[in-house]
PDB file of C-alpha atoms in Angstrom:
ATOM      1  CA  UNK C   1      22.005 -16.074  -5.431  1.00  0.00           C
ATOM      2  CA  UNK C   2      22.191 -12.679  -4.020  1.00  0.00           C
ATOM      3  CA  UNK C   3      19.224 -10.648  -2.488  1.00  0.00           C
ATOM      4  CA  UNK C   4      19.030  -7.498  -1.273  1.00  0.00           C
ATOM      5  CA  UNK C   5      21.653  -6.845   1.669  1.00  0.00           C
ATOM      6  CA  UNK C   6      22.130  -3.808   3.959  1.00  0.00           C
ATOM      7  CA  UNK C   7      24.971  -0.958   3.241  1.00  0.00           C
ATOM      8  CA  UNK C   8      26.715  -3.699   0.442  1.00  0.00           C
ATOM      9  CA  UNK C   9      28.527  -1.452  -2.222  1.00  0.00           C
ATOM     10  CA  UNK C  10      26.272   1.350  -1.752  1.00  0.00           C
ATOM     11  CA  UNK C  11      28.647   3.985   0.349  1.00  0.00           C
ATOM     12  CA  UNK C  12      28.488   6.277  -3.117  1.00  0.00           C
ATOM     13  CA  UNK C  13      32.056   5.419  -4.244  1.00  0.00           C
ATOM     14  CA  UNK C  14      32.670   4.068  -7.784  1.00  0.00           C
ATOM     15  CA  UNK C  15      28.691   3.854  -8.193  1.00  0.00           C
ATOM     16  CA  UNK C  16      27.361   4.536 -11.870  1.00  0.00           C
ATOM     17  CA  UNK C  17      30.722   6.423 -12.014  1.00  0.00           C
ATOM     18  CA  UNK C  18      29.670   6.678 -16.002  1.00  0.00           C
ATOM     19  CA  UNK C  19      26.018   8.261 -15.244  1.00  0.00           C
ATOM     20  CA  UNK C  20      25.492  11.743 -15.228  1.00  0.00           C
ATOM     21  CA  UNK C  21      27.124  14.068 -13.032  1.00  0.00           C
ATOM     22  CA  UNK C  22      23.799  15.446 -10.990  1.00  0.00           C
ATOM     23  CA  UNK C  23      22.760  11.999  -9.939  1.00  0.00           C
ATOM     24  CA  UNK C  24      26.828  11.636  -8.432  1.00  0.00           C
ATOM     25  CA  UNK C  25      25.744  13.842  -6.041  1.00  0.00           C
ATOM     26  CA  UNK C  26      22.074  12.208  -4.548  1.00  0.00           C
ATOM     27  CA  UNK C  27      22.916   9.111  -2.644  1.00  0.00           C
ATOM     28  CA  UNK C  28      22.777   5.518  -4.136  1.00  0.00           C
ATOM     29  CA  UNK C  29      19.766   3.120  -2.623  1.00  0.00           C
ATOM     30  CA  UNK C  30      19.151   0.442  -4.867  1.00  0.00           C
ATOM     31  CA  UNK C  31      21.269  -0.869  -7.047  1.00  0.00           C
ATOM     32  CA  UNK C  32      20.957  -3.742  -9.650  1.00  0.00           C
ATOM     33  CA  UNK C  33      23.847  -5.250 -10.798  1.00  0.00           C
ATOM     34  CA  UNK C  34      23.398  -7.943 -14.226  1.00  0.00           C
ATOM     35  CA  UNK C  35      20.577  -9.485 -12.905  1.00  0.00           C
ATOM     36  CA  UNK C  36      19.236 -12.946 -14.505  1.00  0.00           C
ATOM     37  CA  UNK C  37      16.300 -15.060 -12.846  1.00  0.00           C
ATOM     38  CA  UNK C  38      15.347 -18.450 -14.090  1.00  0.00           C
ATOM     39  CA  UNK C  39      13.165 -20.841 -13.041  1.00  0.00           C
ATOM     40  CA  UNK C  40      11.804 -23.847 -14.342  1.00  0.00           C
ATOM     41  CA  UNK C  41       7.875 -24.859 -14.807  1.00  0.00           C
ATOM     42  CA  UNK C  42       6.277 -28.085 -15.357  1.00  0.00           C
ATOM     43  CA  UNK C  43       5.061 -28.375 -18.955  1.00  0.00           C
ATOM     44  CA  UNK C  44       1.411 -27.288 -17.684  1.00  0.00           C
ATOM     45  CA  UNK C  45       2.902 -23.967 -16.710  1.00  0.00           C
ATOM     46  CA  UNK C  46       2.598 -24.511 -12.758  1.00  0.00           C
ATOM     47  CA  UNK C  47       6.634 -23.991 -11.380  1.00  0.00           C
ATOM     48  CA  UNK C  48       8.229 -26.711 -10.075  1.00  0.00           C
ATOM     49  CA  UNK C  49       8.886 -27.295  -6.576  1.00  0.00           C
ATOM     50  CA  UNK C  50      11.335 -29.328  -4.520  1.00  0.00           C
ATOM     51  CA  UNK C  51       8.365 -32.112  -3.777  1.00  0.00           C
ATOM     52  CA  UNK C  52       8.862 -32.516  -7.346  1.00  0.00           C
ATOM     53  CA  UNK C  53      12.202 -33.435  -7.612  1.00  0.00           C
ATOM     54  CA  UNK C  54      11.793 -37.404  -6.982  1.00  0.00           C
ATOM     55  CA  UNK C  55       9.303 -37.677  -9.659  1.00  0.00           C
ATOM     56  CA  UNK C  56       9.491 -39.250 -12.943  1.00  0.00           C
ATOM     57  CA  UNK C  57       7.713 -36.157 -14.601  1.00  0.00           C
ATOM     58  CA  UNK C  58      11.115 -34.329 -13.438  1.00  0.00           C
ATOM     59  CA  UNK C  59      13.215 -36.520 -14.847  1.00  0.00           C
ATOM     60  CA  UNK C  60      11.880 -36.596 -18.884  1.00  0.00           C
ATOM     61  CA  UNK C  61      14.230 -32.883 -20.313  1.00  0.00           C
ATOM     62  CA  UNK C  62      10.559 -32.907 -21.704  1.00  0.00           C
ATOM     63  CA  UNK C  63       8.539 -32.584 -18.524  1.00  0.00           C
ATOM     64  CA  UNK C  64       9.509 -29.379 -17.790  1.00  0.00           C
ATOM     65  CA  UNK C  65      11.315 -26.094 -19.355  1.00  0.00           C
ATOM     66  CA  UNK C  66      12.846 -23.186 -18.415  1.00  0.00           C
ATOM     67  CA  UNK C  67      11.965 -19.882 -17.732  1.00  0.00           C
ATOM     68  CA  UNK C  68      14.403 -16.719 -18.067  1.00  0.00           C
ATOM     69  CA  UNK C  69      12.192 -14.631 -16.507  1.00  0.00           C
ATOM     70  CA  UNK C  70      15.017 -11.177 -15.933  1.00  0.00           C
ATOM     71  CA  UNK C  71      17.692 -11.691 -18.786  1.00  0.00           C
ATOM     72  CA  UNK C  72      21.032  -8.944 -17.726  1.00  0.00           C
ATOM     73  CA  UNK C  73      19.459  -6.085 -15.950  1.00  0.00           C
ATOM     74  CA  UNK C  74      21.610  -3.179 -14.806  1.00  0.00           C
ATOM     75  CA  UNK C  75      20.741  -0.020 -12.988  1.00  0.00           C
ATOM     76  CA  UNK C  76      20.725   2.080  -9.727  1.00  0.00           C
ATOM     77  CA  UNK C  77      17.872   4.052  -8.267  1.00  0.00           C
ATOM     78  CA  UNK C  78      18.618   6.946  -5.941  1.00  0.00           C
ATOM     79  CA  UNK C  79      17.287   9.177  -3.058  1.00  0.00           C
ATOM     80  CA  UNK C  80      14.522  11.127  -3.724  1.00  0.00           C
ATOM     81  CA  UNK C  81      13.354   8.895  -7.261  1.00  0.00           C
ATOM     82  CA  UNK C  82       9.960   7.883  -8.511  1.00  0.00           C
ATOM     83  CA  UNK C  83      10.280   5.324 -10.764  1.00  0.00           C
ATOM     84  CA  UNK C  84       7.941   4.007 -12.605  1.00  0.00           C
ATOM     85  CA  UNK C  85       8.193   0.317 -14.448  1.00  0.00           C
ATOM     86  CA  UNK C  86       6.232  -0.924 -17.240  1.00  0.00           C
ATOM     87  CA  UNK C  87       6.153  -3.403 -19.955  1.00  0.00           C
ATOM     88  CA  UNK C  88       3.510  -6.017 -20.946  1.00  0.00           C
ATOM     89  CA  UNK C  89       1.882  -8.707 -18.546  1.00  0.00           C
ATOM     90  CA  UNK C  90       4.927 -11.451 -18.362  1.00  0.00           C
ATOM     91  CA  UNK C  91       7.086  -8.863 -19.539  1.00  0.00           C
ATOM     92  CA  UNK C  92       9.649  -9.778 -15.656  1.00  0.00           C
ATOM     93  CA  UNK C  93       8.191  -6.329 -13.979  1.00  0.00           C
ATOM     94  CA  UNK C  94       7.118  -8.585 -10.661  1.00  0.00           C
ATOM     95  CA  UNK C  95      10.062  -9.975 -10.865  1.00  0.00           C
ATOM     96  CA  UNK C  96      12.256  -7.722 -10.831  1.00  0.00           C
ATOM     97  CA  UNK C  97      10.190  -5.980  -8.080  1.00  0.00           C
ATOM     98  CA  UNK C  98      10.201  -9.427  -6.105  1.00  0.00           C
ATOM     99  CA  UNK C  99      14.004  -9.908  -6.280  1.00  0.00           C
ATOM    100  CA  UNK C 100      15.066  -6.906  -5.135  1.00  0.00           C
ATOM    101  CA  UNK C 101      12.615  -7.241  -1.996  1.00  0.00           C
ATOM    102  CA  UNK C 102      14.355 -10.413  -1.737  1.00  0.00           C
ATOM    103  CA  UNK C 103      11.154 -12.573  -2.191  1.00  0.00           C
ATOM    104  CA  UNK C 104      12.501 -14.301  -5.505  1.00  0.00           C
ATOM    105  CA  UNK C 105      16.482 -15.428  -5.704  1.00  0.00           C
ATOM    106  CA  UNK C 106      18.404 -14.271  -8.341  1.00  0.00           C
ATOM    107  CA  UNK C 107      20.107 -16.695 -10.609  1.00  0.00           C
ATOM    108  CA  UNK C 108      23.294 -14.553 -11.515  1.00  0.00           C
ATOM    109  CA  UNK C 109      23.946 -10.825 -10.336  1.00  0.00           C
ATOM    110  CA  UNK C 110      23.512  -8.815  -7.296  1.00  0.00           C
ATOM    111  CA  UNK C 111      21.524  -6.473  -5.743  1.00  0.00           C
ATOM    112  CA  UNK C 112      22.517  -4.271  -3.296  1.00  0.00           C
ATOM    113  CA  UNK C 113      20.319  -1.613  -1.122  1.00  0.00           C
ATOM    114  CA  UNK C 114      20.726   0.523   1.486  1.00  0.00           C
ATOM    115  CA  UNK C 115      18.151  -0.706   3.393  1.00  0.00           C
ATOM    116  CA  UNK C 116      15.425  -3.316   3.505  1.00  0.00           C
ATOM    117  CA  UNK C 117      12.966  -2.268   0.608  1.00  0.00           C
ATOM    118  CA  UNK C 118       9.122  -2.768   1.845  1.00  0.00           C
ATOM    119  CA  UNK C 119       6.545  -4.280  -1.100  1.00  0.00           C
ATOM    120  CA  UNK C 120       3.068  -2.612  -0.742  1.00  0.00           C
ATOM    121  CA  UNK C 121       0.576  -4.870   1.226  1.00  0.00           C
ATOM    122  CA  UNK C 122       0.628  -6.275   4.803  1.00  0.00           C
ATOM    123  CA  UNK C 123      -1.672  -8.865   3.800  1.00  0.00           C
ATOM    124  CA  UNK C 124       0.588 -11.715   5.308  1.00  0.00           C
ATOM    125  CA  UNK C 125      -0.587  -9.676   9.139  1.00  0.00           C
ATOM    126  CA  UNK C 126      -4.082  -9.142   7.402  1.00  0.00           C
ATOM    127  CA  UNK C 127      -7.206 -11.974   9.255  1.00  0.00           C
ATOM    128  CA  UNK C 128     -10.212 -11.888   6.693  1.00  0.00           C
ATOM    129  CA  UNK C 129     -12.517 -12.664   9.818  1.00  0.00           C
ATOM    130  CA  UNK C 130     -11.260  -9.406  12.112  1.00  0.00           C
ATOM    131  CA  UNK C 131     -13.045  -6.233  11.431  1.00  0.00           C
ATOM    132  CA  UNK C 132     -11.333  -3.460   9.670  1.00  0.00           C
ATOM    133  CA  UNK C 133     -10.282  -1.609  12.146  1.00  0.00           C
ATOM    134  CA  UNK C 134      -8.919  -4.241  14.035  1.00  0.00           C
ATOM    135  CA  UNK C 135      -6.505  -5.132  10.773  1.00  0.00           C
ATOM    136  CA  UNK C 136      -5.490  -1.059  10.653  1.00  0.00           C
ATOM    137  CA  UNK C 137      -3.825  -1.997  14.568  1.00  0.00           C
ATOM    138  CA  UNK C 138      -2.151  -5.237  13.525  1.00  0.00           C
ATOM    139  CA  UNK C 139      -0.911  -4.095   9.631  1.00  0.00           C
ATOM    140  CA  UNK C 140       0.462  -0.607  11.925  1.00  0.00           C
ATOM    141  CA  UNK C 141       1.679  -3.072  15.012  1.00  0.00           C
ATOM    142  CA  UNK C 142       3.841  -5.017  11.277  1.00  0.00           C
ATOM    143  CA  UNK C 143       5.180  -2.133  10.215  1.00  0.00           C
ATOM    144  CA  UNK C 144       6.773  -1.780  13.543  1.00  0.00           C
ATOM    145  CA  UNK C 145       4.545   1.651  14.750  1.00  0.00           C
ATOM    146  CA  UNK C 146       3.514   1.276  18.392  1.00  0.00           C
ATOM    147  CA  UNK C 147       0.364   1.699  19.399  1.00  0.00           C
ATOM    148  CA  UNK C 148       0.187   5.110  20.785  1.00  0.00           C
ATOM    149  CA  UNK C 149       0.986   5.245  16.563  1.00  0.00           C
ATOM    150  CA  UNK C 150      -1.294   4.069  15.593  1.00  0.00           C
ATOM    151  CA  UNK C 151      -4.120   5.513  17.651  1.00  0.00           C
ATOM    152  CA  UNK C 152      -2.626   8.823  16.453  1.00  0.00           C
ATOM    153  CA  UNK C 153      -2.798   8.069  12.473  1.00  0.00           C
ATOM    154  CA  UNK C 154      -5.770   5.761  13.190  1.00  0.00           C
ATOM    155  CA  UNK C 155      -8.400   8.177  11.320  1.00  0.00           C
ATOM    156  CA  UNK C 156      -5.735   9.156   8.902  1.00  0.00           C
ATOM    157  CA  UNK C 157      -5.700   5.896   8.177  1.00  0.00           C
ATOM    158  CA  UNK C 158      -9.574   5.004   7.958  1.00  0.00           C
ATOM    159  CA  UNK C 159     -10.510   8.700   5.614  1.00  0.00           C
ATOM    160  CA  UNK C 160      -7.671   7.705   3.338  1.00  0.00           C
ATOM    161  CA  UNK C 161      -8.869   4.156   2.196  1.00  0.00           C
ATOM    162  CA  UNK C 162     -12.414   5.769   2.132  1.00  0.00           C
ATOM    163  CA  UNK C 163     -14.423   2.914   3.715  1.00  0.00           C
ATOM    164  CA  UNK C 164     -15.204   4.297   7.684  1.00  0.00           C
ATOM    165  CA  UNK C 165     -18.583   2.982   6.639  1.00  0.00           C
ATOM    166  CA  UNK C 166     -17.381  -0.872   6.608  1.00  0.00           C
ATOM    167  CA  UNK C 167     -14.587  -0.593   9.188  1.00  0.00           C
ATOM    168  CA  UNK C 168     -16.197  -2.172  11.522  1.00  0.00           C
ATOM    169  CA  UNK C 169     -17.600  -5.264   9.868  1.00  0.00           C
ATOM    170  CA  UNK C 170     -14.953  -8.298   8.749  1.00  0.00           C
ATOM    171  CA  UNK C 171     -12.191  -7.908   6.253  1.00  0.00           C
ATOM    172  CA  UNK C 172     -13.749 -10.987   4.363  1.00  0.00           C
ATOM    173  CA  UNK C 173     -17.152  -8.711   3.521  1.00  0.00           C
ATOM    174  CA  UNK C 174     -15.167  -5.883   1.274  1.00  0.00           C
ATOM    175  CA  UNK C 175     -14.484  -6.381  -1.950  1.00  0.00           C
ATOM    176  CA  UNK C 176     -11.421  -6.731  -3.325  1.00  0.00           C
ATOM    177  CA  UNK C 177     -10.436  -3.041  -4.011  1.00  0.00           C
ATOM    178  CA  UNK C 178     -11.496  -1.854  -0.783  1.00  0.00           C
ATOM    179  CA  UNK C 179      -9.017  -4.535   0.668  1.00  0.00           C
ATOM    180  CA  UNK C 180      -6.518  -2.988  -1.702  1.00  0.00           C
ATOM    181  CA  UNK C 181      -6.993   0.052  -0.488  1.00  0.00           C
ATOM    182  CA  UNK C 182      -7.257  -0.290   2.982  1.00  0.00           C
ATOM    183  CA  UNK C 183      -3.793  -2.046   2.724  1.00  0.00           C
ATOM    184  CA  UNK C 184      -2.318   0.580   0.877  1.00  0.00           C
ATOM    185  CA  UNK C 185      -3.177   3.252   3.894  1.00  0.00           C
ATOM    186  CA  UNK C 186      -2.186   1.198   6.350  1.00  0.00           C
ATOM    187  CA  UNK C 187       1.251  -0.092   4.744  1.00  0.00           C
ATOM    188  CA  UNK C 188       1.859   4.308   3.399  1.00  0.00           C
ATOM    189  CA  UNK C 189       1.314   5.197   6.929  1.00  0.00           C
ATOM    190  CA  UNK C 190       4.562   5.734   7.790  1.00  0.00           C
ATOM    191  CA  UNK C 191       7.207   6.770   5.927  1.00  0.00           C
ATOM    192  CA  UNK C 192       9.543   4.190   3.788  1.00  0.00           C
ATOM    193  CA  UNK C 193      13.437   5.129   2.767  1.00  0.00           C
ATOM    194  CA  UNK C 194      12.652   2.262  -0.373  1.00  0.00           C
ATOM    195  CA  UNK C 195       8.656   1.584  -1.200  1.00  0.00           C
ATOM    196  CA  UNK C 196       7.957  -1.299  -4.321  1.00  0.00           C
ATOM    197  CA  UNK C 197       3.408  -0.413  -4.937  1.00  0.00           C
ATOM    198  CA  UNK C 198       2.610  -2.883  -7.554  1.00  0.00           C
ATOM    199  CA  UNK C 199      -0.511  -1.800  -8.651  1.00  0.00           C
ATOM    200  CA  UNK C 200      -2.010  -0.330  -6.255  1.00  0.00           C
ATOM    201  CA  UNK C 201      -3.617   2.988  -7.865  1.00  0.00           C
ATOM    202  CA  UNK C 202      -5.529   0.801 -10.238  1.00  0.00           C
ATOM    203  CA  UNK C 203      -7.911   0.351  -7.259  1.00  0.00           C
ATOM    204  CA  UNK C 204     -10.708   3.197  -6.167  1.00  0.00           C
ATOM    205  CA  UNK C 205     -12.169   6.327  -7.627  1.00  0.00           C
ATOM    206  CA  UNK C 206     -10.517   9.196  -9.077  1.00  0.00           C
ATOM    207  CA  UNK C 207     -10.217  10.933  -5.386  1.00  0.00           C
ATOM    208  CA  UNK C 208      -8.594   7.819  -4.511  1.00  0.00           C
ATOM    209  CA  UNK C 209      -5.679   7.865  -7.090  1.00  0.00           C
ATOM    210  CA  UNK C 210      -5.501  11.696  -6.253  1.00  0.00           C
ATOM    211  CA  UNK C 211      -4.499  10.619  -2.864  1.00  0.00           C
ATOM    212  CA  UNK C 212      -2.610   7.863  -3.623  1.00  0.00           C
ATOM    213  CA  UNK C 213      -0.460   9.089  -6.083  1.00  0.00           C
ATOM    214  CA  UNK C 214      -0.030  12.247  -3.835  1.00  0.00           C
ATOM    215  CA  UNK C 215       1.317   9.936  -1.096  1.00  0.00           C
ATOM    216  CA  UNK C 216       3.758   8.718  -3.200  1.00  0.00           C
ATOM    217  CA  UNK C 217       4.768  11.934  -4.088  1.00  0.00           C
ATOM    218  CA  UNK C 218       5.093  13.201   0.027  1.00  0.00           C
ATOM    219  CA  UNK C 219       7.551  10.057   0.671  1.00  0.00           C
ATOM    220  CA  UNK C 220       9.844  10.093  -2.745  1.00  0.00           C
ATOM    221  CA  UNK C 221       9.978  14.005  -1.259  1.00  0.00           C
ATOM    222  CA  UNK C 222      10.460  12.882   2.518  1.00  0.00           C
ATOM    223  CA  UNK C 223      14.146  11.356   0.478  1.00  0.00           C
ATOM    224  CA  UNK C 224      12.868   8.167   0.118  1.00  0.00           C
ATOM    225  CA  UNK C 225      12.546   5.908  -3.207  1.00  0.00           C
ATOM    226  CA  UNK C 226       9.773   4.636  -4.458  1.00  0.00           C
ATOM    227  CA  UNK C 227       8.998   1.868  -7.084  1.00  0.00           C
ATOM    228  CA  UNK C 228       5.240   1.794  -8.994  1.00  0.00           C
ATOM    229  CA  UNK C 229       4.553  -0.668 -11.029  1.00  0.00           C
ATOM    230  CA  UNK C 230       1.370  -0.161 -13.136  1.00  0.00           C
ATOM    231  CA  UNK C 231      -0.055  -0.023 -16.772  1.00  0.00           C
ATOM    232  CA  UNK C 232      -1.553   3.299 -15.852  1.00  0.00           C
ATOM    233  CA  UNK C 233       0.693   5.704 -18.361  1.00  0.00           C
ATOM    234  CA  UNK C 234      -1.240   8.471 -16.862  1.00  0.00           C
ATOM    235  CA  UNK C 235      -0.506   7.399 -13.463  1.00  0.00           C
ATOM    236  CA  UNK C 236       3.481   7.008 -14.127  1.00  0.00           C
ATOM    237  CA  UNK C 237       3.499  10.545 -15.888  1.00  0.00           C
ATOM    238  CA  UNK C 238       1.569  12.129 -12.808  1.00  0.00           C
ATOM    239  CA  UNK C 239       3.896  10.196 -10.488  1.00  0.00           C
ATOM    240  CA  UNK C 240       7.288   9.363 -11.360  1.00  0.00           C
ATOM    241  CA  UNK C 241      10.346  10.962 -13.077  1.00  0.00           C
ATOM    242  CA  UNK C 242      11.687   8.339 -14.515  1.00  0.00           C
ATOM    243  CA  UNK C 243      10.233   5.288 -16.211  1.00  0.00           C
ATOM    244  CA  UNK C 244      12.226   1.842 -16.412  1.00  0.00           C
ATOM    245  CA  UNK C 245      10.618  -0.444 -19.246  1.00  0.00           C
ATOM    246  CA  UNK C 246      11.482  -3.987 -19.552  1.00  0.00           C
ATOM    247  CA  UNK C 247      10.287  -6.346 -22.256  1.00  0.00           C
ATOM    248  CA  UNK C 248      10.688  -9.749 -22.443  1.00  0.00           C
ATOM    249  CA  UNK C 249      12.891  -9.966 -19.450  1.00  0.00           C
ATOM    250  CA  UNK C 250      15.419  -7.622 -20.996  1.00  0.00           C
ATOM    251  CA  UNK C 251      15.606  -3.551 -19.654  1.00  0.00           C
ATOM    252  CA  UNK C 252      14.597  -1.641 -22.845  1.00  0.00           C
ATOM    253  CA  UNK C 253      14.668   1.694 -21.393  1.00  0.00           C
ATOM    254  CA  UNK C 254      15.407   4.180 -18.893  1.00  0.00           C
ATOM    255  CA  UNK C 255      14.804   7.466 -18.482  1.00  0.00           C
ATOM    256  CA  UNK C 256      12.374  10.191 -18.130  1.00  0.00           C
ATOM    257  CA  UNK C 257       8.999   9.219 -18.346  1.00  0.00           C
ATOM    258  CA  UNK C 258       8.438  11.855 -21.968  1.00  0.00           C
ATOM    259  CA  UNK C 259      10.717   9.844 -23.449  1.00  0.00           C
ATOM    260  CA  UNK C 260      10.227   5.827 -21.922  1.00  0.00           C
ATOM    261  CA  UNK C 261       6.351   6.275 -22.348  1.00  0.00           C
ATOM    262  CA  UNK C 262       5.815   6.839 -26.113  1.00  0.00           C
ATOM    263  CA  UNK C 263       9.033   4.765 -27.100  1.00  0.00           C
ATOM    264  CA  UNK C 264       6.816   2.193 -24.696  1.00  0.00           C
ATOM    265  CA  UNK C 265       3.575   2.717 -26.322  1.00  0.00           C
ATOM    266  CA  UNK C 266       5.221   3.035 -29.985  1.00  0.00           C
ATOM    267  CA  UNK C 267       6.308  -0.574 -30.087  1.00  0.00           C
ATOM    268  CA  UNK C 268       2.701  -2.394 -29.263  1.00  0.00           C
TER     269      UNK C 268
END
């Protein structure tokens, strides 16, 4: 099973040689090659685990079924790409992003990355019983920032999140939207070479969405590559230079927003 590796197959030689000439002048940072993801789920829809292996339920063919979440997906992402990932619910968008990060193993094919991709969200480092202020520090440390760097960026992070009036309260008192906004503010406090954003722009008011989209463009302009998974075609159009459309695990289209989005909307 392949998963993201550093500096493998991304030396710029022979990659995507059939693609447009202008792509060859930019450095490839993620290559997805004929990726399939399959997993078994119980008849109830719950994913089967190793603990189920010895149970009679698992021994009956009718008790489980195989979900083919991704079916031969291939594409190359380049530096300065901001790629919108669209598709209906259950189409395989999040599975593809988790495979790129390495959280979901591939059943077939390979994914190569020039550096470790970052999935937006430092949730594992955030503690609900601690204040937002303390979680800014923890989240910054989880990103590899020093205490001095966190101190220098602290006010910017809090202002970006728009929750300064609540920053001293425990995070368990936050709404889901407030939590998501703080996570976005922390996670984008530093530049990323490869950043995956999954629906984060759906939270907050127009002001926060505008700040978020501007921050994604800034990361992209600093030679980063951003994947934005969203159901908001407006956010995709305003933020991305390229769109990938996934349908039932199949890559349907990969191209400019003005071409892919109308085709996707017409298919619904």
